[in-house]
XYZ file of C-alpha atoms in Angstrom:
723
model
C 13.917 13.841 34.511
C 12.723 11.452 31.819
C 9.099 11.247 30.664
C 7.658 8.586 28.356
C 4.472 9.259 26.423
C 2.004 6.330 26.233
C 1.706 4.555 22.889
C -1.855 5.803 22.355
C -0.613 9.434 22.487
C 2.670 9.089 20.639
C 1.738 12.036 18.373
C 0.918 14.453 21.223
C 3.868 16.703 22.069
C 2.107 18.576 24.873
C -0.353 16.366 26.800
C -2.526 17.731 29.574
C -2.128 16.880 33.218
C -4.937 14.532 34.190
C -5.277 13.244 30.643
C -3.418 10.193 29.392
C -1.110 8.781 32.060
C 2.614 9.457 31.685
C 5.455 7.275 32.935
C 7.616 9.316 35.312
C 11.168 8.258 36.165
C 13.491 10.732 37.953
C 17.155 10.506 37.109
C 19.836 9.989 39.769
C 20.952 13.623 39.657
C 17.873 15.785 39.028
C 18.322 19.154 37.394
C 17.109 22.501 38.734
C 13.671 22.507 40.381
C 10.871 22.195 37.831
C 9.293 25.482 38.947
C 12.453 27.397 38.053
C 12.697 25.529 34.766
C 9.095 26.454 33.957
C 9.710 30.130 34.633
C 12.835 30.054 32.508
C 10.861 28.450 29.659
C 8.210 31.193 29.901
C 10.873 33.923 29.734
C 12.472 32.273 26.715
C 9.125 31.794 24.916
C 8.046 35.366 25.666
C 11.246 36.594 24.091
C 10.279 35.177 20.702
C 9.734 37.842 18.099
C 5.974 38.511 17.549
C 5.594 36.997 14.090
C 2.792 34.819 12.720
C 4.575 31.569 13.508
C 5.644 32.683 16.977
C 3.241 30.222 18.586
C 4.913 27.350 16.767
C 8.362 28.508 17.877
C 7.197 29.016 21.462
C 5.665 25.570 21.580
C 9.026 24.032 20.706
C 10.455 25.625 23.842
C 7.470 25.050 26.119
C 6.303 21.568 25.015
C 9.028 19.535 26.796
C 8.392 21.427 30.045
C 4.630 20.930 29.701
C 5.147 17.186 29.216
C 7.327 17.104 32.327
C 4.676 18.965 34.357
C 1.910 16.673 33.099
C 3.636 13.627 34.551
C 5.349 15.171 37.563
C 4.468 14.261 41.163
C 1.887 16.481 42.828
C 4.399 18.370 44.939
C 6.609 19.159 41.953
C 3.608 20.280 39.906
C 2.329 22.538 42.698
C 5.759 24.187 43.008
C 5.850 24.910 39.263
C 2.273 26.251 39.242
C 3.086 28.685 42.084
C 6.128 29.926 40.182
C 4.075 30.522 37.039
C 1.290 32.395 38.846
C 3.840 35.098 39.580
C 4.096 35.967 35.860
C 0.327 36.426 35.379
C 0.777 40.184 35.688
C 3.455 40.352 33.027
C 3.080 40.870 29.298
C 0.544 38.878 27.269
C 3.397 36.774 25.941
C 4.308 35.832 29.536
C 0.703 35.121 30.517
C -0.098 33.019 27.440
C 3.092 31.000 27.834
C 2.286 30.352 31.507
C -1.289 29.310 30.630
C 0.126 26.849 28.129
C 2.280 25.220 30.812
C -0.487 25.161 33.456
C -3.925 24.969 31.742
C -5.626 25.926 35.030
C -4.391 29.504 34.396
C -6.025 29.758 30.961
C -9.663 30.486 31.909
C -8.901 34.033 33.035
C -7.355 34.972 29.679
C -9.831 33.477 27.182
C -12.192 36.451 26.985
C -9.608 39.265 27.126
C -6.661 38.102 25.045
C -5.887 40.583 22.248
C -7.152 39.551 18.838
C -4.629 37.957 16.497
C -1.918 37.945 19.146
C 0.985 35.797 17.849
C 0.879 33.513 20.932
C -2.930 33.339 21.239
C -3.085 29.857 19.579
C -1.304 28.511 22.679
C -4.602 28.889 24.563
C -6.202 26.209 22.346
C -4.018 23.623 24.050
C -5.289 24.712 27.492
C -9.061 25.238 27.102
C -11.467 22.977 29.026
C -14.803 23.579 27.273
C -16.109 23.975 23.750
C -17.209 27.526 24.605
C -13.692 28.487 25.642
C -12.254 27.000 22.467
C -14.769 28.874 20.280
C -13.979 32.112 22.121
C -10.271 31.644 21.394
C -10.976 30.822 17.755
C -12.974 34.045 17.428
C -9.844 36.006 18.346
C -7.492 34.183 15.970
C -6.599 35.087 12.416
C -7.623 32.499 9.760
C -4.008 31.439 9.326
C -3.700 30.941 13.092
C -6.873 28.818 13.190
C -5.261 26.461 10.676
C -3.372 24.978 13.628
C -6.546 23.027 14.428
C -5.547 20.709 11.607
C -2.421 19.625 13.480
C -2.714 16.105 14.968
C -0.902 17.212 18.134
C -3.485 19.884 18.892
C -6.328 17.527 18.036
C -5.119 15.015 20.637
C -4.636 17.710 23.255
C -8.130 19.128 22.698
C -9.563 15.626 22.958
C -7.960 15.358 26.412
C -9.308 18.754 27.429
C -12.877 18.847 26.102
C -13.605 15.172 25.292
C -16.257 14.501 22.681
C -16.793 18.260 22.432
C -14.228 18.158 19.644
C -17.062 16.908 17.422
C -18.820 20.272 17.772
C -15.645 22.362 17.832
C -14.254 20.949 14.621
C -17.677 20.985 12.936
C -17.870 24.711 13.701
C -14.352 25.181 12.339
C -14.970 23.351 9.047
C -18.593 24.182 8.140
C -20.155 26.108 10.993
C -23.065 23.662 10.907
C -24.099 20.458 12.666
C -21.846 17.482 13.297
C -23.962 15.273 10.998
C -23.726 17.775 8.150
C -19.957 18.142 8.534
C -19.424 14.413 8.831
C -21.291 13.808 5.568
C -19.478 16.470 3.557
C -15.933 17.001 4.863
C -13.544 14.045 4.447
C -10.838 15.829 6.480
C -13.219 16.141 9.422
C -14.080 12.469 9.152
C -10.401 11.466 9.149
C -9.633 13.687 12.137
C -12.484 12.266 14.207
C -11.598 8.677 13.308
C -8.125 9.314 14.687
C -9.074 11.154 17.899
C -12.348 9.614 19.113
C -10.922 6.176 20.098
C -9.110 7.871 23.006
C -12.305 9.428 24.455
C -14.250 7.160 26.758
C -17.721 8.624 26.337
C -20.906 7.122 24.962
C -21.252 9.829 22.306
C -17.694 9.313 21.033
C -18.165 5.558 20.786
C -21.565 5.774 19.067
C -20.106 8.233 16.566
C -17.377 5.714 15.750
C -19.992 2.972 15.307
C -21.617 5.119 12.653
C -18.290 5.086 10.804
C -17.772 1.306 11.066
C -18.699 0.740 7.435
C -16.187 3.286 6.110
C -12.490 3.034 5.470
C -10.560 3.134 8.733
C -13.748 2.885 10.779
C -13.432 -0.742 11.972
C -9.883 -0.180 13.218
C -11.000 2.923 15.145
C -13.938 1.066 16.727
C -11.676 -1.796 17.827
C -9.125 0.656 19.270
C -11.842 2.346 21.337
C -13.326 -1.000 22.398
C -9.903 -2.238 23.514
C -9.339 0.893 25.595
C -12.849 0.946 27.127
C -14.056 -2.698 27.044
C -16.839 -2.259 29.630
C -18.360 0.604 27.663
C -17.963 -1.178 24.323
C -19.973 -4.377 24.864
C -23.459 -2.897 25.461
C -23.013 -0.279 22.746
C -21.780 -2.837 20.214
C -24.730 -5.101 20.995
C -27.211 -2.230 20.772
C -25.857 -1.251 17.341
C -25.306 -4.748 15.934
C -27.606 -4.033 12.971
C -25.220 -1.411 11.597
C -22.745 -2.417 8.862
C -19.878 -4.607 10.197
C -20.756 -3.938 13.865
C -21.813 -7.560 14.514
C -18.444 -8.730 13.232
C -16.628 -6.188 15.445
C -18.655 -7.371 18.441
C -17.523 -10.952 17.799
C -13.897 -9.855 17.592
C -14.204 -7.807 20.787
C -15.823 -10.668 22.695
C -13.036 -12.999 21.643
C -10.437 -10.544 22.947
C -12.102 -9.620 26.269
C -13.469 -12.888 27.619
C -14.329 -11.822 31.168
C -16.101 -8.644 30.124
C -17.974 -10.501 27.401
C -19.289 -13.233 29.696
C -20.495 -10.679 32.217
C -22.303 -8.655 29.541
C -23.705 -11.378 27.321
C -24.085 -14.468 29.476
C -22.256 -16.836 27.121
C -18.669 -17.894 26.455
C -17.300 -15.666 23.664
C -14.399 -17.985 22.904
C -16.811 -19.716 20.519
C -18.262 -17.559 17.732
C -22.069 -17.512 17.636
C -22.078 -19.533 14.404
C -20.326 -22.488 16.095
C -22.814 -24.898 17.695
C -20.818 -27.739 19.314
C -23.849 -29.988 19.665
C -24.300 -30.126 15.884
C -20.659 -30.835 14.978
C -19.381 -34.355 14.166
C -17.825 -36.191 17.133
C -14.085 -36.793 17.419
C -13.446 -40.339 18.603
C -10.225 -41.464 20.231
C -8.797 -44.898 20.819
C -8.986 -45.397 24.595
C -10.241 -43.959 27.887
C -9.436 -42.091 30.037
C -8.311 -39.963 27.150
C -8.361 -36.275 28.073
C -4.885 -36.102 29.551
C -3.398 -38.490 27.015
C -5.009 -36.557 24.157
C -3.527 -33.292 25.414
C -0.085 -34.917 25.696
C -0.346 -36.257 22.145
C -0.372 -39.902 23.285
C -3.795 -40.596 21.712
C -4.776 -39.668 18.184
C -8.318 -39.223 16.847
C -9.938 -41.871 14.690
C -9.053 -41.525 11.009
C -11.103 -38.837 9.330
C -12.901 -37.603 12.453
C -10.750 -34.519 12.934
C -10.964 -33.638 9.238
C -14.771 -33.985 9.196
C -15.037 -31.942 12.397
C -12.841 -29.188 10.943
C -14.773 -29.089 7.675
C -18.086 -28.892 9.557
C -16.776 -25.830 11.430
C -15.741 -24.291 8.089
C -19.236 -24.917 6.692
C -20.829 -23.221 9.724
C -18.555 -20.235 9.136
C -19.631 -19.996 5.505
C -23.313 -20.341 6.410
C -22.894 -17.447 8.873
C -21.807 -15.186 6.011
C -18.078 -15.905 6.273
C -17.238 -13.096 8.737
C -13.565 -12.075 8.455
C -13.074 -12.602 12.188
C -13.839 -16.300 11.660
C -11.366 -16.806 8.824
C -9.500 -19.160 11.151
C -12.143 -21.812 10.395
C -10.918 -21.890 6.795
C -7.234 -21.580 7.677
C -7.542 -24.535 10.067
C -8.195 -26.901 7.160
C -4.490 -26.780 6.357
C -3.840 -28.391 9.758
C -6.677 -30.899 10.140
C -7.765 -31.585 6.554
C -7.345 -34.789 4.563
C -7.941 -35.914 0.965
C -11.713 -35.466 1.279
C -11.170 -31.963 2.624
C -9.122 -31.133 -0.477
C -11.988 -32.196 -2.760
C -14.588 -30.290 -0.736
C -12.397 -27.193 -0.588
C -11.743 -27.187 -4.337
C -15.490 -27.381 -4.953
C -16.005 -24.489 -2.525
C -13.354 -22.407 -4.323
C -15.250 -22.834 -7.587
C -18.479 -21.823 -5.876
C -16.870 -18.783 -4.240
C -15.411 -17.713 -7.583
C -18.902 -17.785 -9.123
C -20.181 -15.686 -6.205
C -17.389 -13.119 -6.617
C -15.859 -13.825 -3.186
C -12.289 -13.122 -4.297
C -10.707 -13.083 -0.828
C -12.203 -16.451 0.066
C -10.981 -17.860 -3.261
C -7.438 -16.651 -2.565
C -7.515 -18.027 0.981
C -8.921 -21.378 -0.196
C -6.211 -21.815 -2.817
C -3.546 -20.954 -0.261
C -5.000 -23.526 2.157
C -4.843 -26.176 -0.588
C -1.199 -25.272 -1.145
C -0.380 -25.575 2.564
C -2.459 -28.731 2.978
C -0.076 -30.487 0.594
C -0.316 -34.136 -0.344
C -1.132 -35.531 -3.760
C -4.884 -35.078 -3.382
C -4.628 -31.370 -2.537
C -2.085 -30.726 -5.278
C -4.262 -32.550 -7.811
C -7.144 -30.293 -6.869
C -4.855 -27.275 -7.322
C -3.844 -28.574 -10.739
C -7.500 -29.079 -11.674
C -8.247 -25.477 -10.682
C -5.251 -24.260 -12.686
C -6.448 -26.038 -15.829
C -10.256 -26.137 -15.672
C -11.431 -23.184 -13.539
C -13.827 -20.936 -15.442
C -12.198 -17.618 -14.498
C -8.709 -16.599 -15.542
C -7.977 -15.099 -12.117
C -8.595 -18.437 -10.363
C -6.485 -20.317 -12.905
C -3.634 -17.834 -12.540
C -3.697 -17.989 -8.731
C -3.762 -21.792 -8.741
C -0.887 -21.880 -11.252
C 1.144 -19.577 -8.996
C 0.455 -21.828 -6.000
C 1.560 -24.913 -7.946
C 4.693 -23.132 -9.132
C 5.538 -22.281 -5.509
C 5.107 -25.918 -4.464
C 7.163 -27.126 -7.436
C 9.964 -24.674 -6.656
C 10.067 -25.946 -3.079
C 10.497 -29.489 -4.417
C 13.136 -28.481 -6.956
C 10.806 -29.241 -9.885
C 9.217 -27.331 -12.715
C 5.440 -26.907 -12.720
C 5.168 -29.348 -15.655
C 7.302 -31.963 -13.894
C 5.128 -31.661 -10.797
C 2.009 -32.084 -12.963
C 3.451 -35.360 -14.333
C 3.808 -36.690 -10.798
C 0.262 -35.687 -9.897
C -1.420 -37.784 -12.599
C -3.560 -40.262 -10.612
C -2.879 -44.002 -10.879
C -6.291 -45.231 -9.632
C -4.554 -48.174 -7.944
C -3.436 -49.608 -11.289
C -0.313 -51.729 -11.600
C 2.409 -50.554 -14.030
C 0.794 -52.658 -16.760
C -2.510 -50.745 -16.227
C -4.310 -53.699 -14.571
C -6.084 -54.084 -11.243
C -7.626 -57.009 -9.345
C -10.982 -56.293 -7.695
C -13.114 -58.412 -5.391
C -12.374 -61.885 -4.070
C -13.655 -65.428 -4.377
C -16.186 -66.032 -7.146
C -16.637 -62.294 -7.600
C -12.988 -61.639 -8.270
C -12.258 -59.868 -11.546
C -9.168 -58.592 -13.286
C -9.612 -55.324 -15.159
C -7.330 -52.975 -17.031
C -6.713 -50.830 -20.082
C -5.103 -51.660 -23.415
C -2.499 -49.618 -25.282
C -5.220 -47.182 -26.392
C -6.560 -46.948 -22.828
C -9.723 -48.821 -23.710
C -11.097 -50.707 -20.671
C -11.446 -54.477 -20.446
C -12.644 -56.886 -17.744
C -11.995 -60.634 -17.332
C -13.229 -63.149 -14.770
C -11.161 -65.584 -12.709
C -10.846 -67.904 -15.742
C -9.451 -65.129 -17.928
C -12.607 -64.789 -20.029
C -13.321 -61.263 -21.192
C -16.762 -60.015 -20.245
C -18.715 -56.791 -19.951
C -18.364 -54.774 -16.797
C -21.458 -54.374 -14.647
C -22.837 -50.835 -14.114
C -22.042 -49.599 -10.642
C -19.093 -51.941 -10.154
C -15.883 -50.640 -8.514
C -14.216 -50.614 -11.918
C -16.875 -48.294 -13.363
C -15.588 -45.352 -11.294
C -11.996 -46.149 -12.309
C -13.029 -46.354 -15.961
C -14.689 -42.949 -15.788
C -11.669 -41.385 -14.065
C -9.222 -42.862 -16.591
C -11.295 -41.512 -19.478
C -11.036 -38.002 -18.034
C -7.312 -38.295 -17.247
C -6.566 -39.657 -20.727
C -8.223 -36.642 -22.347
C -6.354 -34.201 -20.070
C -2.948 -35.839 -20.577
C -3.441 -36.140 -24.336
C -4.008 -32.398 -24.455
C -0.959 -31.777 -22.250
C 1.271 -33.866 -24.513
C 0.029 -32.016 -27.573
C 0.806 -28.697 -25.887
C 4.239 -30.089 -24.999
C 4.840 -30.776 -28.710
C 3.637 -27.362 -29.929
C 5.395 -25.530 -27.068
C 8.724 -27.344 -27.320
C 8.740 -28.772 -23.783
C 11.660 -31.044 -22.901
C 11.931 -33.779 -20.252
C 15.158 -34.725 -18.548
C 16.051 -38.414 -18.511
C 14.842 -38.732 -14.887
C 11.576 -36.925 -15.648
C 10.969 -39.072 -18.717
C 11.297 -42.237 -16.643
C 8.310 -40.999 -14.609
C 6.233 -41.256 -17.800
C 7.522 -44.744 -18.565
C 6.658 -46.049 -15.096
C 3.152 -44.564 -14.979
C 0.312 -46.958 -15.959
C -1.618 -44.255 -17.874
C 1.153 -42.036 -19.228
C 3.138 -44.928 -20.678
C 0.401 -46.009 -23.193
C 0.208 -42.418 -24.397
C 3.984 -41.990 -24.579
C 4.533 -45.149 -26.649
C 2.098 -43.949 -29.333
C 4.176 -40.857 -30.065
C 7.513 -40.117 -31.694
C 10.024 -38.465 -29.373
C 13.105 -36.457 -30.241
C 16.316 -35.746 -28.368
C 18.083 -32.427 -28.022
C 16.870 -28.929 -27.111
C 14.284 -27.049 -29.223
C 15.843 -25.731 -32.411
C 18.628 -28.311 -32.349
C 16.859 -31.671 -32.827
C 18.791 -34.886 -32.433
C 17.807 -38.506 -33.224
C 14.102 -39.357 -33.061
C 12.942 -42.268 -30.902
C 9.852 -44.185 -29.933
C 8.922 -46.108 -26.771
C 8.777 -49.856 -27.287
C 6.342 -52.213 -25.600
C 8.922 -53.242 -22.989
C 9.513 -49.564 -22.032
C 12.847 -49.294 -23.832
C 13.631 -46.770 -26.562
C 14.115 -47.562 -30.234
C 15.096 -45.611 -33.337
C 13.404 -45.559 -36.717
C 15.157 -48.794 -37.730
C 14.299 -50.495 -34.435
C 17.820 -50.181 -33.056
C 17.865 -49.816 -29.280
C 18.670 -46.393 -27.813
C 19.609 -45.455 -24.261
C 19.284 -42.136 -22.469
C 22.154 -40.606 -20.525
C 21.413 -38.590 -17.394
C 22.012 -35.272 -19.157
C 19.868 -36.012 -22.222
C 16.727 -34.073 -23.065
C 13.684 -35.591 -24.716
C 10.482 -34.049 -26.085
C 7.439 -34.875 -28.198
C 8.700 -34.472 -31.753
C 7.137 -31.931 -34.077
C 6.729 -33.285 -37.632
C 8.819 -30.368 -38.898
C 11.823 -32.052 -37.228
C 11.079 -35.608 -38.436
C 11.517 -37.886 -41.416
C 7.740 -38.278 -41.497
C 7.474 -40.994 -44.240
C 9.931 -43.257 -42.416
C 8.139 -42.943 -39.118
C 4.748 -43.368 -40.756
C 5.954 -46.682 -42.094
C 7.055 -47.830 -38.628
C 3.783 -46.853 -36.945
C 1.801 -48.409 -39.806
C 3.694 -51.679 -39.536
C 3.088 -51.878 -35.770
C -0.527 -50.680 -36.058
C 0.017 -47.847 -33.578
C -2.750 -45.251 -33.424
C -1.578 -41.863 -32.216
C -3.534 -40.020 -29.495
C -3.470 -36.738 -31.476
C -2.243 -35.683 -34.932
C 1.540 -35.806 -34.877
C 2.815 -37.562 -37.993
C -0.282 -36.430 -39.910
C -0.018 -32.814 -38.747
C 0.533 -30.373 -41.651
C 3.929 -28.691 -41.709
C 4.141 -25.073 -42.850
C 7.306 -23.314 -43.928
C 8.111 -19.843 -45.170
C 9.597 -19.539 -48.601
C 12.893 -17.622 -48.838
C 12.137 -13.926 -48.534
C 8.497 -14.529 -47.571
C 7.130 -12.820 -44.439
C 4.628 -14.359 -42.082
C 2.293 -11.400 -42.681
C 1.823 -12.563 -46.289
C 0.062 -15.688 -44.983
C -2.195 -13.929 -42.495
C -5.830 -13.282 -43.336
C -8.737 -12.022 -41.182
C -9.632 -14.577 -38.508
C -12.919 -15.108 -36.653
C -12.944 -14.087 -32.995
C -14.257 -17.505 -31.953
C -11.203 -19.179 -33.509
C -8.802 -16.734 -31.887
C -10.277 -17.324 -28.439
C -10.085 -21.075 -29.042
C -6.304 -20.674 -29.271
C -6.276 -20.121 -25.502
C -6.536 -23.902 -25.136
C -3.383 -24.256 -27.206
C -0.992 -22.075 -25.231
C -2.047 -18.596 -26.385
C -3.221 -15.873 -24.015
C -4.694 -12.404 -24.316
C -2.313 -9.448 -24.374
C -2.395 -5.672 -24.786
C -5.770 -5.199 -23.077
C -6.763 -1.524 -23.283
C -10.074 -0.398 -21.908
C -12.576 -3.076 -22.842
C -10.698 -4.491 -25.859
C -8.054 -7.143 -26.364
C -5.612 -5.767 -28.922
C -3.246 -8.725 -29.144
C -2.543 -12.406 -28.472
C 0.721 -13.929 -27.317
C 2.272 -17.280 -26.470
C 5.542 -18.572 -25.068
C 8.183 -20.007 -27.357
C 10.882 -22.525 -26.476
C 13.759 -20.890 -24.664
C 11.666 -18.211 -22.945
C 10.883 -16.009 -25.958
C 7.359 -14.658 -26.480
C 5.576 -14.141 -29.806
C 2.900 -11.431 -30.023
C 0.429 -10.689 -32.811
C -1.689 -7.535 -32.940
C -5.462 -7.565 -33.530
C -7.533 -4.965 -35.356
C -10.119 -3.708 -34.385
C -9.626 -5.791 -31.237
C -11.835 -8.224 -29.335
C -14.501 -6.495 -27.247
C -14.821 -8.064 -23.804
C -18.582 -7.716 -23.580
C -20.429 -8.922 -26.727
C -20.660 -12.544 -27.824
C -17.571 -13.626 -29.805
C -19.593 -14.955 -32.733
C -21.186 -11.532 -33.226
C -17.927 -9.605 -33.464
C -16.145 -8.770 -36.713
C -13.203 -10.836 -37.936
C -9.844 -9.638 -36.729
C -7.026 -8.469 -38.985
C -3.731 -9.890 -37.770
C -1.084 -7.205 -37.599
C 2.646 -7.351 -37.127
C 4.105 -10.482 -35.542
C 6.735 -9.625 -32.960
C 9.130 -11.892 -31.102
C 10.549 -10.688 -27.787
C 13.311 -12.384 -25.819
C 13.138 -12.689 -22.047
C 15.603 -9.786 -21.862
C 13.176 -7.615 -23.880
C 15.181 -7.673 -27.114
C 13.340 -7.963 -30.425
C 14.125 -11.032 -32.513
C 13.416 -11.611 -36.247
C 11.049 -14.386 -37.264
C 13.712 -15.876 -39.521
C 15.690 -16.954 -36.437
C 12.910 -19.251 -35.210
C 13.308 -22.997 -35.563
C 11.247 -24.872 -38.134
C 8.856 -26.377 -35.588
C 8.017 -22.997 -34.035
C 7.453 -21.394 -37.450
C 5.199 -24.242 -38.557
C 3.110 -24.130 -35.403
C 2.866 -20.342 -35.540
C 1.496 -20.429 -39.083
C -0.815 -23.326 -38.252
C -2.297 -21.366 -35.341
C -2.743 -18.051 -37.111
C -3.421 -18.929 -40.769
C -7.192 -19.286 -41.353
C -8.628 -22.628 -42.335
C -5.872 -24.682 -40.695
C -6.708 -26.751 -37.630
C -4.295 -27.050 -34.735
C -5.501 -30.317 -33.248
C -7.822 -33.237 -33.771
C -9.128 -36.373 -32.141
C -7.543 -39.746 -32.824
C -5.162 -39.936 -35.711
C -3.395 -43.042 -36.990
C -1.695 -44.514 -40.026
C -5.049 -45.719 -41.343
C -5.921 -42.116 -42.140
C -3.226 -42.116 -44.785
C -4.469 -45.364 -46.258
C -1.267 -47.137 -45.257
C -2.425 -49.352 -42.405
C -1.977 -53.026 -43.073
C -4.442 -55.754 -42.228
C -4.175 -57.715 -38.980
C -2.383 -60.573 -40.664
C 0.434 -58.404 -41.978
C 1.149 -56.346 -38.811
C 4.767 -56.519 -37.658
C 5.421 -58.068 -34.267
C 7.284 -55.661 -32.052
C 10.597 -57.061 -30.796
C 10.815 -57.678 -27.064
C 13.830 -56.137 -25.366
C 15.037 -56.827 -21.858
C 16.370 -54.137 -19.585
């Protein structure tokens, strides 16, 4: 015969008859009658040598037969019981083995079994009351009583004496009350959390509710509620004030709809924090619409579904954001739009300030799955401007995942996410119509201008449509200027296709044409170029240059340039640079000089300011930052040690200056690399960042700062090239 234990008792090797139901399936050719098999098992178990682990050995022989008897038909069970009653007059080994197979035979042996008999622990699997179990325990040796810790015996006792296991195990562990044992014995707590969900009594369930706020407690409550749904609803409602019980009630109601309606009088498919009457309506195009809407033939009005979904998410947050209602947040990835992305990003910042880390992680993941330029722009804003490092890191990881799916780098994706504000490629836009029509735009320095229908320049009115665009462009210009400066100091390179994205963008092009660019990978600079007014490339002598598909291009570091020649070109054309490039100091090491010879103590405020320029904290031990590091071109990392280290608590301006220790360069394979192998641009930027008194960036910088800018009448006219 074949017997299958139910999933809830998969750890019980010897279940009781009348306990958890067993699936019984006789084979085509049954073996010997079960009564004869039971007697044979008793004889075999009784023949075990009387040693301390004899009960364990006997159980291995008897347990399969006991499982068969527990699930056998009544006639088969009665035949086996009659066969086993015939051995009740045999030795104690025979009697105890028989009582194990048929628990009904155990009561007569509880009070008279010899103390410390090797097979006496078998009676624990057959007792029916707490008193019987305590009487057996009194006759066991301490090592024999240790079998109470076995999960198999725990499950079997739960079948036999129900919630009496609370008292039995409390007596075993402390000899005191259940409450005292539960408060002081973690092993007792773990055992009860595992066994009580299978006992359908009020006391067992209320005990689990008291554990709902502890680790493993919610899962145990839900397991018991799923097994006994009619018992669970009133008890969950009566104990809703306990930690997490209200949330578990909501989850249970959602799972057992019929039971919930009967017990509570309302439809549990809607959480209590959802009030349909207060949610925004969802309009559709035509009537009758119900059937057509369900078949997908009618779509909601634009924005209605997104506003409805966000209203549900707000109700969920106002209700305390119960985990069972997390679907309200997850749904934004399906119904959200551009406005949802903005609202969700604002909520992520608020949740981060409140310390709701799980909601922050879920919100960032929803932004990633929502997709679209608006959602990705919000992700990029979180990655660059969020106040906490954890939020920035999570948003960066989400952007990197999106970029990898598109076959792009994170930087290339960021270039494509720069907003255009509806501007034409020449950074102009036409607003209004009729007499109120205006043409607005931005010059080569991204300064705004407005002209009327006659082409006359005039001042823009406050509150006009262009005012919002002007404010957005000012913010984007500052962000992209900083990104381009980091690209220069970090050695970023654009492919020819990626660089064309900059040339075609109305806001990136004015920034790109005010910089000097250089071909070739970092450390191996090629010819330097600039972007002409007609979006072509030109060399230092104004000769035209073309990019091949495999070429690389980056913002040139002055260490790789003929600075005087390029200064003359930019002075002649009157080009003001967005950040110090040609006027940036260049630092070099003399032959035989080490970088440590240049390093002096640096203020903590200045070191932390380097985080805006590509540096990050490293070697954090305890509450101190003992180093700073940044990425180098090619994947290497440079690290500098700090002494005594930056304390994480006190204000930076009140901490002592930091001594800069050994500078180390580590390749991506983990190999150390000498500083002398770095390219000139990396060495110059490293010294500029770490040497005191040297600034790493500025505001606007142009040829006039060197006293070389010519007057308006002498400015060279830039040649116009055609594609």
